[in-house]
Coordinates of C-alpha atoms and ligand atoms in Angstrom, one line a residue:
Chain A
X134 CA 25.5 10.5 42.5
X135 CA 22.1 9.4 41.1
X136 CA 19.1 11.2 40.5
X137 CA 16.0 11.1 42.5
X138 CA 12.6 12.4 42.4
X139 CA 13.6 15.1 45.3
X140 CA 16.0 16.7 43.3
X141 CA 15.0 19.2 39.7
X142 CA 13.9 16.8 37.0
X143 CA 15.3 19.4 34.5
X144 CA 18.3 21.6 35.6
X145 CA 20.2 24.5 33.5
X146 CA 23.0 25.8 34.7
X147 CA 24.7 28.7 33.2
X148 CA 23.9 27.7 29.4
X149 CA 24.9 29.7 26.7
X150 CA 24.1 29.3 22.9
X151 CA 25.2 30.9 19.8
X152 CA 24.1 30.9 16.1
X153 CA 27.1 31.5 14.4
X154 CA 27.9 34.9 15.9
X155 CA 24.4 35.1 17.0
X156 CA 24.6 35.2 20.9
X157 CA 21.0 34.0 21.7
X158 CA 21.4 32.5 25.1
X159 CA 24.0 34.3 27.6
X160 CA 24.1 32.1 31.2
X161 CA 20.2 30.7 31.7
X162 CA 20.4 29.1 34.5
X163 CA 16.4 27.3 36.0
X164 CA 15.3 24.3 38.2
X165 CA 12.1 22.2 37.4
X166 CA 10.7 20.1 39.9
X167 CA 8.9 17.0 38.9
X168 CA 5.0 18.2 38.6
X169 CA 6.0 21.7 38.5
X170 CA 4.4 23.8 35.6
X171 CA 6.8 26.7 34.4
X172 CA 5.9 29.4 32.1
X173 CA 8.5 31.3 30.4
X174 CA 7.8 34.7 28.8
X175 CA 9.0 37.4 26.6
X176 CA 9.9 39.5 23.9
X177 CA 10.1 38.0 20.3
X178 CA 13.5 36.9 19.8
X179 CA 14.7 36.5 23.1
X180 CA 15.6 32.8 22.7
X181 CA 12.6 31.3 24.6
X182 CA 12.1 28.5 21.5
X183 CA 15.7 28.1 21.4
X184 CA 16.0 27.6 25.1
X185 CA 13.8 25.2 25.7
X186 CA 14.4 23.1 21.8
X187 CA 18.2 22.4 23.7
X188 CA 16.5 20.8 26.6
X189 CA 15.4 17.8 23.9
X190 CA 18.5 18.3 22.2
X191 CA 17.1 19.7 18.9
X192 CA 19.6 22.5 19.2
X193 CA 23.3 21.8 21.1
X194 CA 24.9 24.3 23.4
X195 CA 28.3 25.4 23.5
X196 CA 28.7 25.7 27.5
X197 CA 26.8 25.1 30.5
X198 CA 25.0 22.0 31.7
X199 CA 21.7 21.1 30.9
X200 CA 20.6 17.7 33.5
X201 CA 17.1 16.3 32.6
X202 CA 16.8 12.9 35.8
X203 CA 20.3 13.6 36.5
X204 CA 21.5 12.9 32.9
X205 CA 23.4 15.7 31.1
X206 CA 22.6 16.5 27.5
X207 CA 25.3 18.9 26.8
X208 CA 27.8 15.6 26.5
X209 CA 28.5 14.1 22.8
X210 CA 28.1 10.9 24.2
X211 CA 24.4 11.6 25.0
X212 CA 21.8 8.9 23.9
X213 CA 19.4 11.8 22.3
X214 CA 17.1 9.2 21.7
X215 CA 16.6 7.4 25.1
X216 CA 16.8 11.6 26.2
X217 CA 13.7 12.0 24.0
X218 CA 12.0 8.8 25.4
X219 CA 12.0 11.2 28.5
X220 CA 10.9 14.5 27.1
X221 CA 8.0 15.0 24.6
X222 CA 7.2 18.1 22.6
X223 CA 4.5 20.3 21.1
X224 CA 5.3 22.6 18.6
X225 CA 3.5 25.6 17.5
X226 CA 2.8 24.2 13.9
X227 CA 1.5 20.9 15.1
X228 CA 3.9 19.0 13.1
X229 CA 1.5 16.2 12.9
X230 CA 2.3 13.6 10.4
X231 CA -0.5 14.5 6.9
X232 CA -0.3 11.2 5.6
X233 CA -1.3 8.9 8.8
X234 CA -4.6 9.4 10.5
X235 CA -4.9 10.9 14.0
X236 CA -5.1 7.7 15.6
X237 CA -1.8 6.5 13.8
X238 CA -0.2 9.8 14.8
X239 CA -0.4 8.3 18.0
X240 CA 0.4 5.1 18.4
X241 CA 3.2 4.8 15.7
X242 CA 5.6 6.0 18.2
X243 CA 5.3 3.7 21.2
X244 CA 5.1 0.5 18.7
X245 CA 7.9 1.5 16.6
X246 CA 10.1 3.4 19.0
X247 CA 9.0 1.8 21.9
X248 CA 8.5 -1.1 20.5
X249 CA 4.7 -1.8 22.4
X250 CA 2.3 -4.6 21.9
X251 CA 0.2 -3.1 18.9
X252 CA -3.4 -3.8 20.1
X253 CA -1.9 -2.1 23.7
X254 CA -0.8 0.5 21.7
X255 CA -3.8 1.3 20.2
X256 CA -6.1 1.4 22.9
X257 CA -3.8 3.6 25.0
X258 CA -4.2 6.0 21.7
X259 CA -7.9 6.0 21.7
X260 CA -7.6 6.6 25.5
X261 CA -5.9 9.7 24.8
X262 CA -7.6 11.0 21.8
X263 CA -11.2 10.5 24.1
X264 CA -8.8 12.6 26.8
X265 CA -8.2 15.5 24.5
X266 CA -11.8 15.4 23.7
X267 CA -11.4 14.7 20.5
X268 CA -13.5 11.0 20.3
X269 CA -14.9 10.3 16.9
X270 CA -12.0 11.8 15.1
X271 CA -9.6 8.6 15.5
X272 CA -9.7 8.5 11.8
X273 CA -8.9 11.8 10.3
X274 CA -6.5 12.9 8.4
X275 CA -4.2 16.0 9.9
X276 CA -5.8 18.4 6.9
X277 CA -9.5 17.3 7.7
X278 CA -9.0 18.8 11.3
X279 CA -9.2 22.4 12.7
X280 CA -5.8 23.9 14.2
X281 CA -7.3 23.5 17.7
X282 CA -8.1 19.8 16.7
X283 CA -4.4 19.2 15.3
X284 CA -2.6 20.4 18.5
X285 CA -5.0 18.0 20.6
X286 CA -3.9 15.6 18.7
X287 CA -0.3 16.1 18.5
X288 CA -0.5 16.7 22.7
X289 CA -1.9 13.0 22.7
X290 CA 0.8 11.9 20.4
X291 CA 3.4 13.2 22.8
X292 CA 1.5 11.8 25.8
X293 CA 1.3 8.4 24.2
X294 CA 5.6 8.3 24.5
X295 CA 4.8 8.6 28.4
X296 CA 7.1 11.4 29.0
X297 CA 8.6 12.7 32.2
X298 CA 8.2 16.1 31.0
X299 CA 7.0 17.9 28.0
X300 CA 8.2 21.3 26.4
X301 CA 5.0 23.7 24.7
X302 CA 6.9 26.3 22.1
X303 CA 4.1 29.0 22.1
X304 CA 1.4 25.9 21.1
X305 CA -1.4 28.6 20.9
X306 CA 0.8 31.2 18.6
X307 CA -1.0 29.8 15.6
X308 CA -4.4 29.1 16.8
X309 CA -8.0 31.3 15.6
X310 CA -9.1 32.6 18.5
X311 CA -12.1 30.6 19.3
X312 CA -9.4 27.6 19.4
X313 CA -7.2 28.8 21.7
X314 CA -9.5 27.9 24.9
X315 CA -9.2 23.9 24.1
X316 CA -6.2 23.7 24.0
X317 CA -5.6 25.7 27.0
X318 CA -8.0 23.4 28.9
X319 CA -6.1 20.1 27.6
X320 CA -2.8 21.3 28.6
X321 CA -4.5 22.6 32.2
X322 CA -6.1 19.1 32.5
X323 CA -2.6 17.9 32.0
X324 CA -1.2 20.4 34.8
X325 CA -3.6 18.5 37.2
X326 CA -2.7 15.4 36.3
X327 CA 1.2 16.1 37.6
X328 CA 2.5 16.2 33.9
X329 CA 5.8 18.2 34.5
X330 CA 5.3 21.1 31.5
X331 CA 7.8 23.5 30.5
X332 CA 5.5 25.9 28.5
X333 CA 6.5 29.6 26.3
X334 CA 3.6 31.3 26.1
X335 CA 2.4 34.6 25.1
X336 CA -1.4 34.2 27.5
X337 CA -0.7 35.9 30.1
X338 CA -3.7 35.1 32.0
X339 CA -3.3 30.9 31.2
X340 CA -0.2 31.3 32.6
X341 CA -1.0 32.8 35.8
X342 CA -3.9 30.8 36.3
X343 CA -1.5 27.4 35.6
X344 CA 1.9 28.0 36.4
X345 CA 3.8 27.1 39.5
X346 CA 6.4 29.5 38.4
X347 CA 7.3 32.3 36.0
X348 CA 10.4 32.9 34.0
X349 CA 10.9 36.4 31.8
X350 CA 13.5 36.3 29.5
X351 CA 15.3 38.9 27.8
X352 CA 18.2 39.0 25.1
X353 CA 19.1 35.6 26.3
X354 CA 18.9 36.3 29.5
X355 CA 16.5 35.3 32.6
X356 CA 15.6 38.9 33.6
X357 CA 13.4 38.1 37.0
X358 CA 11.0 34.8 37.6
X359 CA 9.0 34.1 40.2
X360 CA 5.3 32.8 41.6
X361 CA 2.4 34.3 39.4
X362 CA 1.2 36.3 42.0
X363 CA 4.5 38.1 42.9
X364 CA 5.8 38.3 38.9
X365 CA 2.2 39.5 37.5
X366 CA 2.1 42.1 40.3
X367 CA 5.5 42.7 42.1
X368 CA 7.4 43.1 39.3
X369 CA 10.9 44.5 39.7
X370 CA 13.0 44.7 36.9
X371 CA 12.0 47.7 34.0
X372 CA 12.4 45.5 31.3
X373 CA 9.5 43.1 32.8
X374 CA 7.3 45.9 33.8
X375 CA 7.6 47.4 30.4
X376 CA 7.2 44.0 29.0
X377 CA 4.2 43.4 31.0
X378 CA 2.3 47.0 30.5
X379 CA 2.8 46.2 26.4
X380 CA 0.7 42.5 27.0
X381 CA -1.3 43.4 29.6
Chain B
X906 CA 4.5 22.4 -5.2
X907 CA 8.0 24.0 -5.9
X908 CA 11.1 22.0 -6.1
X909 CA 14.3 24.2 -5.4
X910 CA 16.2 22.4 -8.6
X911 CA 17.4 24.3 -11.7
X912 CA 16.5 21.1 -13.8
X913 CA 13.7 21.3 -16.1
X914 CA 12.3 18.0 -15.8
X915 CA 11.4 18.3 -12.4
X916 CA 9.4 22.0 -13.6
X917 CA 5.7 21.4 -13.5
X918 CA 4.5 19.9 -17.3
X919 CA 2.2 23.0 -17.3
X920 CA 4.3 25.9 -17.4
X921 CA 6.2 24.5 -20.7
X922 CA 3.0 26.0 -22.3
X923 CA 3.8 29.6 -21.1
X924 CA 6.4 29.5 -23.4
X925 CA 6.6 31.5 -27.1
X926 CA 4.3 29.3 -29.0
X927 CA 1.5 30.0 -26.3
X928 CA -0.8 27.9 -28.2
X929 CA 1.0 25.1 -29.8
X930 CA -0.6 22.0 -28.0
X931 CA 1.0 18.6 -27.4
X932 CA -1.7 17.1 -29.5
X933 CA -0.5 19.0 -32.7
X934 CA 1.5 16.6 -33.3
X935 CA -1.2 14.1 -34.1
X936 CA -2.5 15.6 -37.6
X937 CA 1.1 16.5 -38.3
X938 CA 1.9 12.7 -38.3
X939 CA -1.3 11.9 -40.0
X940 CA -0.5 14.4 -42.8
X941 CA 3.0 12.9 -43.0
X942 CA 1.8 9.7 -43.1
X943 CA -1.4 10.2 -46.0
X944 CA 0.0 13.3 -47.7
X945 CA 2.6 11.2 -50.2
X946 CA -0.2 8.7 -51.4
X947 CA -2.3 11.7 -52.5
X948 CA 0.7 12.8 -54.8
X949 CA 1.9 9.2 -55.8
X950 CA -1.8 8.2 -56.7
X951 CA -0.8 9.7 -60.1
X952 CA 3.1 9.1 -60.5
X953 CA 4.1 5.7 -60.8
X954 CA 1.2 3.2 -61.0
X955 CA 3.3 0.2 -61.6
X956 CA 4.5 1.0 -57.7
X957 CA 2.4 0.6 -54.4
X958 CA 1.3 2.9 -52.9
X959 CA 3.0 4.3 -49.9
X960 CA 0.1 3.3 -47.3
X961 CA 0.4 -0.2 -48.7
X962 CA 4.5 -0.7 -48.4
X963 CA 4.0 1.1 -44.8
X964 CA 1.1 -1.5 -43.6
X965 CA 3.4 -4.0 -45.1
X966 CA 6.3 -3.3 -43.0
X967 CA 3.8 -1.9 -40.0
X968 CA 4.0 -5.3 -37.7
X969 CA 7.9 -5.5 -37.9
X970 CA 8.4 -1.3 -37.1
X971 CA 5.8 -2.2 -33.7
X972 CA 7.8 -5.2 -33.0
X973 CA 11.2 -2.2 -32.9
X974 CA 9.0 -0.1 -30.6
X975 CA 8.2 -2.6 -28.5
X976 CA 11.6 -2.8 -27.8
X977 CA 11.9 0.5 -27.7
X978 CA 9.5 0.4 -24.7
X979 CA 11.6 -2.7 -22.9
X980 CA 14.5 -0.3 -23.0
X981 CA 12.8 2.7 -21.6
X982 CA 11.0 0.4 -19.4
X983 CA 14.3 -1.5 -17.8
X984 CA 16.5 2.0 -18.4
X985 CA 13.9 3.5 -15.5
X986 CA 13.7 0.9 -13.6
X987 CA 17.7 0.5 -13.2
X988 CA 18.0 4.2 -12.8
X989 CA 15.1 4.8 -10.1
X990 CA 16.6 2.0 -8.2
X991 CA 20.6 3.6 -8.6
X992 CA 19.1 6.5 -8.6
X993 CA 17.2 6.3 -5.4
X994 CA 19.7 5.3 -3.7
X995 CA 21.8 8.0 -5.1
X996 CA 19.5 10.7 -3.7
X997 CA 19.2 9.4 -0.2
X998 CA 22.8 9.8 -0.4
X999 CA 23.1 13.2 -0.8
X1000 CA 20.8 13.8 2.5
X1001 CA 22.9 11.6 4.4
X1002 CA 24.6 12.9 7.7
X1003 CA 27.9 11.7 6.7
X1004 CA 30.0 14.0 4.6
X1005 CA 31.9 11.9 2.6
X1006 CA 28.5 9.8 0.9
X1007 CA 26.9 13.2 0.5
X1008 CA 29.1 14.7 -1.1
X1009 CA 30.2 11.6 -3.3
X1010 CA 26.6 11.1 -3.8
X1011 CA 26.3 15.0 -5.1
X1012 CA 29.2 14.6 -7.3
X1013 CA 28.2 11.5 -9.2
X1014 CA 24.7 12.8 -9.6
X1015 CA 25.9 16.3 -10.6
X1016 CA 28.9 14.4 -13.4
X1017 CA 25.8 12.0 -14.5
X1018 CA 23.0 14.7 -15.0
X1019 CA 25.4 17.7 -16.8
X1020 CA 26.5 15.2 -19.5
X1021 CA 24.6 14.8 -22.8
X1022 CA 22.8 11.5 -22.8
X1023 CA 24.5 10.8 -26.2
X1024 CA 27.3 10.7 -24.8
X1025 CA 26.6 8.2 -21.9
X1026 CA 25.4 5.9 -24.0
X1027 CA 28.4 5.9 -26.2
X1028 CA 30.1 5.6 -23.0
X1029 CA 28.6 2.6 -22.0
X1030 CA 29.0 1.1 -25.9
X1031 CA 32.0 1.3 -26.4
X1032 CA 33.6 1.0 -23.0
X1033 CA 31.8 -1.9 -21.7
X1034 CA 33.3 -5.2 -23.6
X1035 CA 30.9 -7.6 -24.9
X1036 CA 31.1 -10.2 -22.4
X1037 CA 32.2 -10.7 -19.2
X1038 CA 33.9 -13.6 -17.2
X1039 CA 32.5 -14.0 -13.6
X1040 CA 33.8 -17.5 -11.8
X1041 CA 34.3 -18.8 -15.0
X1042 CA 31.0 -17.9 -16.5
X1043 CA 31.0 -15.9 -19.5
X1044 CA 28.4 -13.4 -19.0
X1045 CA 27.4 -11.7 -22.5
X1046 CA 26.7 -8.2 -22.5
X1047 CA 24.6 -7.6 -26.1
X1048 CA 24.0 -4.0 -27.4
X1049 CA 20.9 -3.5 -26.1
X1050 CA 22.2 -4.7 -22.5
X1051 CA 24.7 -1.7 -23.0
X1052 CA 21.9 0.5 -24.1
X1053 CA 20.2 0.0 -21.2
X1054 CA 22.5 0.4 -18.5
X1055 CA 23.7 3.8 -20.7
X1056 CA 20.5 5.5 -20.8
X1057 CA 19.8 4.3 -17.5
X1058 CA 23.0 6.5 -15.9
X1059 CA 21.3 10.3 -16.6
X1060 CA 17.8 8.8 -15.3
X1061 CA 19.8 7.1 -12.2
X1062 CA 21.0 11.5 -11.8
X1063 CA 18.0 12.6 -12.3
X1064 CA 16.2 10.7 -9.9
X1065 CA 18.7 11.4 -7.3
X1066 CA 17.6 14.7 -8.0
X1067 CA 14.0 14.0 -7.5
X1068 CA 14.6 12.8 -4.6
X1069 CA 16.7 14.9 -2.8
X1070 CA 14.3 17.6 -4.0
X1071 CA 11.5 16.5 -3.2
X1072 CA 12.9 15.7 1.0
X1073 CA 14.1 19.2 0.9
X1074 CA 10.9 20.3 -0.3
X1075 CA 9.3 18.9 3.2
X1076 CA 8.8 21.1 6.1
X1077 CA 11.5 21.1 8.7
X1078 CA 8.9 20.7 11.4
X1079 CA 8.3 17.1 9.8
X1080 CA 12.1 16.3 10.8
X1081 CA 11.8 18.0 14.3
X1082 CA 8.7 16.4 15.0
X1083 CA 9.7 13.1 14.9
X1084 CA 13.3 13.6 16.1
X1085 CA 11.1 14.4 19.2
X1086 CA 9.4 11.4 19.0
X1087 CA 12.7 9.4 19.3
X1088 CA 12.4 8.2 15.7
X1089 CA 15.7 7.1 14.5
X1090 CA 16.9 8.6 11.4
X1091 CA 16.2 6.0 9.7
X1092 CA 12.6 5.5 10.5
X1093 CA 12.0 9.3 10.0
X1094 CA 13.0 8.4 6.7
X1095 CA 11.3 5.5 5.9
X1096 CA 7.9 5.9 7.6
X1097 CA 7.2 9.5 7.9
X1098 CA 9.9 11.9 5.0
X1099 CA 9.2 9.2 1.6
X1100 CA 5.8 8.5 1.9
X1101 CA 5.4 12.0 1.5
X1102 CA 7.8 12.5 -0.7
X1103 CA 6.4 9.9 -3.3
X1104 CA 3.3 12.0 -3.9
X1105 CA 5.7 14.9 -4.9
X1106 CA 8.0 12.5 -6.9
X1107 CA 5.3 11.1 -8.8
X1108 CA 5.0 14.1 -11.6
X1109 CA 8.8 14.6 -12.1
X1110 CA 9.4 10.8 -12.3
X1111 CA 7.0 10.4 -15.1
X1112 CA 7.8 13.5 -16.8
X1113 CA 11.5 12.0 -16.5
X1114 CA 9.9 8.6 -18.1
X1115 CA 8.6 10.2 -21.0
X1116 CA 11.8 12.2 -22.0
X1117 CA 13.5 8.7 -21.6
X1118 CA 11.1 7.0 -23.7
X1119 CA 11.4 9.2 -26.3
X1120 CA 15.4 8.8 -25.8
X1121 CA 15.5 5.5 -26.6
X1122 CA 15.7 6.1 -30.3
X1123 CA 19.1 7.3 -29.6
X1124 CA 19.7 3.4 -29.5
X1125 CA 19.7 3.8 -32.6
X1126 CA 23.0 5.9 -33.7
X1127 CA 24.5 2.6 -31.9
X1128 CA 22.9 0.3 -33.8
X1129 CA 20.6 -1.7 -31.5
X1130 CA 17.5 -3.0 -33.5
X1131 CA 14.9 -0.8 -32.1
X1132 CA 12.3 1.0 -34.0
X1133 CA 14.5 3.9 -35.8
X1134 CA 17.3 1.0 -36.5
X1135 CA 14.4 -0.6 -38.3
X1136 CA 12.8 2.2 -39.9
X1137 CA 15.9 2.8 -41.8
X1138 CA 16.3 -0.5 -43.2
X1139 CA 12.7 -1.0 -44.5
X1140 CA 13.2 2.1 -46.4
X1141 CA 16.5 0.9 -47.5
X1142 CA 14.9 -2.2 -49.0
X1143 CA 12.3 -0.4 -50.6
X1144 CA 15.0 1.2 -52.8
X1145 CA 15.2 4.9 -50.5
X1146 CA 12.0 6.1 -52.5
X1147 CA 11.5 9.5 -51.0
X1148 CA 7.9 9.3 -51.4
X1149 CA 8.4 6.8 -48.2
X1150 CA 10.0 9.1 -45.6
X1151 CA 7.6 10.9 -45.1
X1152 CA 5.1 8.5 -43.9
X1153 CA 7.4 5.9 -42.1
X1154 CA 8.8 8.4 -39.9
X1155 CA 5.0 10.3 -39.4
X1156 CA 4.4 6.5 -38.2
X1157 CA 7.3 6.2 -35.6
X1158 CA 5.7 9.8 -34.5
X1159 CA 2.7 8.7 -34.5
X1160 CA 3.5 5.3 -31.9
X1161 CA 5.3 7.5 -30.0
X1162 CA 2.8 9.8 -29.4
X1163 CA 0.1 7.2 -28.8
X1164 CA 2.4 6.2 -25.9
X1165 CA 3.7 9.1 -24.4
X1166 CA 0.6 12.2 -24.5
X1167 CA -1.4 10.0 -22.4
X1168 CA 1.7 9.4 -19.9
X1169 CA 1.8 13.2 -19.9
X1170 CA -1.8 13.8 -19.3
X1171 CA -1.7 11.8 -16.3
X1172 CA 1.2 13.8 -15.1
X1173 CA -0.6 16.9 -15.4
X1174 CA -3.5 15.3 -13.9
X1175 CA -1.6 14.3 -11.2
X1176 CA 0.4 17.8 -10.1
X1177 CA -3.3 19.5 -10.2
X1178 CA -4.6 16.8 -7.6
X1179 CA -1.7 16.9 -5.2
X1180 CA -1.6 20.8 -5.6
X1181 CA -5.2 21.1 -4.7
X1182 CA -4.8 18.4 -1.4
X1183 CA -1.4 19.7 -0.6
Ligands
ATP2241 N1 18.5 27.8 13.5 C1 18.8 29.1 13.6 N2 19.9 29.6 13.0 C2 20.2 30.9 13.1 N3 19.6 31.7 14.0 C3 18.5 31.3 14.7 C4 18.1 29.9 14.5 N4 17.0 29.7 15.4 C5 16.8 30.9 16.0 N5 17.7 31.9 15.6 C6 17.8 33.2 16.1 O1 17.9 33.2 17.5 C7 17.2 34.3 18.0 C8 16.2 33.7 19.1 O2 15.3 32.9 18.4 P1 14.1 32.2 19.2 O3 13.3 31.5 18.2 O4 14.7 31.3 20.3 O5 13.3 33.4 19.8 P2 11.9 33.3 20.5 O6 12.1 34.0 21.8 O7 11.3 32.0 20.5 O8 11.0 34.3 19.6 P3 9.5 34.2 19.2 O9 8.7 34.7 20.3 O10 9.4 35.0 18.0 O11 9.2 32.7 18.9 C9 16.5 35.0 16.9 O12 17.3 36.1 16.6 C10 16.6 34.0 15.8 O13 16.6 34.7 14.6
MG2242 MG1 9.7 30.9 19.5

């Protein structure tokens, strides 16, 4: 049975995941359709970073099935790296590299991992830095940027692997305030473009204005999820309207 | 910049000065070598005329003593170059996935750095032979050969601790970020972990070079010709006057100090720029 585009380009079934004796995730279970922009939400601690760091396979998971095209990364066999090829990630620190430029943040990936044409690589790069609105700034260092400029650039360094999907851990969390908004408006731009985005979040109203769907999580567990509409103003479950009174 | 090691040389150069003599300086040790050095002809100017004077016997045997520390430096220079290479090697060993190297790689480093350098070096003396027969070629292994690869072994352990400190001292995120990325191990090691991990290295290493440098004289106890070796026999042919301790041993201070306080400037200058960038 092969995968095609009709069926969920990222599928978890009943995963659970433990630190130790650390239950963190106790039976997720969620379906992403190719071009679909999730959000999930919820209380610090919950397991919303680890959740979505095992569908990369930064973190492994004792049970359940986690498919990303049809390929199962709960498997010791998995080829993490062609996974990877297939899902990008931003992280809430940036994580860009200090000592290369932004340009060489990203392009170094698709010539060395992906082995590309260097001179191809490189004006795919500028392509993407001028996308993130961030032109003129091909040749700065990581510490000669603002936050908000960093995670532009480290978005463009995971677009440059062209992934199939991309996981945001809470890429805002870190961000001054006047910040925040470009970011937001990269990843929306993104959104439009059919980039398939699996994003944790704590802004509320980004996530209703961009999302597809909404997932709330809870001590491991996927409490209620829904359309924005319905989840923002239908919710059922206590623990997401008390969730929800506290952010709103 | 903090290294989680228990081993001083890797300890900023700085905060040796916070120790009880708050204000003893490095430099201290310049007029101290002077005054061993001129003090004895001031005394001796009205002994024994029929005698030279100490200046002149040292200036005498001067150009022989530089030609000793001159190997002096070819020991330290090829001791730190054996052991950063081992060494490196070593400490990329100790970060490596698989159990058995890492903890092989822990142990040899952890034998290599606990052991008195003394006692290395005797090691390597007296258990190495003199020569050695490869395909019928007699290799010859002469003392200062031995010397070398004996002084080399505690810098090959403490580089592998430089080094394993120094990738532990790097954010997490660095890893994550380009396991993301698809890097292979490999490649996250070798074009995004060490080039950042040479910045931090830098300071330690040299800190590490200068200790060895100034080890080198140990050379001496097993009688390679370097510039203690030498000391001792010019004053033995001058007869052992007493007078002429003072000053030929302010003079080995003296060249050592020449080389090595500007070595650990540069160190200190160093850690303050890559603190203030990093
Ligand atoms: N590597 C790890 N080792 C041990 N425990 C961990 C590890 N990573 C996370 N945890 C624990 O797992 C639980 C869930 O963490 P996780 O980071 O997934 O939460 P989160 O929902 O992302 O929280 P936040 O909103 O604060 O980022 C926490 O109790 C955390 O302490
Ligand atoms: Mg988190």
């Amino acid at each position: 049975m092969s995968w095609t585009p009709a069926d969920p380009m990222v599928s978890l079934k009943n995963v659970h995941k433990s630190f130790g004796d650390l239950k963190v995730l106790n039976g997720v279970s969620l379906d992403v359709m190719k071009g679909d922009v999730i959000c999930i939400i919820g209380p610090s601690g919950s397991g919303k970073s680890t959740l979505i760091r095992c569908v990369n396979a930064l973190n492994d998971i004792q049970q359940g099935s986690i498919l990303v095209e049809g390929q199962e990364v709960n498997d010791p066999k998995l080829d993490k790296l062609e996974l990877r090829k297939k899902v990008g990630m931003v992280f809430q620190q940036y994580n860009l590299f200090p000592h290369k430029t932004a340009l060489q943040n990203v392009m170094m990936a698709p010539i060395r991992v992906l082995k590309q044409d260097k001179a191809q690589a490189e004006e795919t790069a500028r392509g993407l830095i001028k996308k993130v609105r961030l032109e003129g700034k091909e040749n700065a260092y990581p510490g000669e940027l603002s936050g908000g400029q960093q995670q532009r650039v480290a978005i463009a360094r995971s677009l440059a692997m062209r992934p199939d999907v991309i996981l945001f851990d809470e890429v805002t969390a870190a961000l001054d305030p006047e910040t925040v908004g470009e970011v937001l408006q990269t990843i929306k731009d993104l959104a439009e473009d059919g980039m398939t985005c699996i994003l944790v979040t704590h802004e509320m109203a980004f996530a209703r204005e961009v999302a597809d769907h909404i997932y709330f999580t809870d001590r491991g567990v996927i409490v209620e999820h829904g359309p924005p509409e319905t989840f923002f103003q239908n919710a059922q479950d206590p623990r997401t309207k008390e969730f929800l009174s506290q952010i709103l | 910049m903090t290294y989680k090691t228990d081993l001083p040389v890797m300890l900023p150069m700085k905060r040796r000065e916070a120790e009880p003599f708050l204000s003893l300086k490095m430099w201290y040790i310049l007029p101290i070598a002077l005054l061993a050095i001129l003090g004895p002809n001031l005394v001796v100017a009205q002994s024994t005329p029929e005698s030279q004077s100490p200046i002149a016997v040292l200036l005498n045997w001067a150009p022989l003593l530089l030609k000793g520390f001159i190997f002096n430096l070819v020991i330290s220079v090829s001791a730190m170059a054996l052991g950063t290479f081992v060494g490196a090697i070593l400490g990329l060993g100790q970060i490596s996935l698989f159990a058995p190297t890492r903890h092989s790689s822990w142990f040899v480093t952890q034998f290599f750095r606990n052991a008195p350098w003394l006692v290395l070096l005797f090691f390597a003396m007296f258990l190495l032979p003199f020569e050695i027969n490869l395909f019928g070629f007699k290799i010859p292994f002469p003392d200062w050969f031995k010397a070398i690869l004996g002084l080399s072994l505690p810098v090959m352990a403490n580089v592998s601790e430089i080094v394993r400190g120094a990738v532990r001292s790097l954010p997490s995120g660095q890893w994550e970020a380009a396991e993301s990325l698809a890097y292979t191990r490999l490649q996250t090691l070798w074009l995004i972990i060490l080039p950042q991990c040479v910045k931090r290295m830098l300071p330690p290493w040299m800190n590490l070079y200068s200790i060895l440098t100034m080890a080198t004289v140990l050379a001496s106890i097993v009688g390679v010709n370097e510039v203690m070796t030498l000391t001792g026999q010019a004053l033995a042919s001058e007869g052992g006057r007493p007078d002429l301790l003072a000053p030929f041993y302010g003079f080995v201070l003296l060249l050592f100090f020449i080389y090595c306080y500007p070595i650990a400037k540069f160190t200190v200058w160093l850690e303050t720029k890559y603190a203030v960038i990093s």
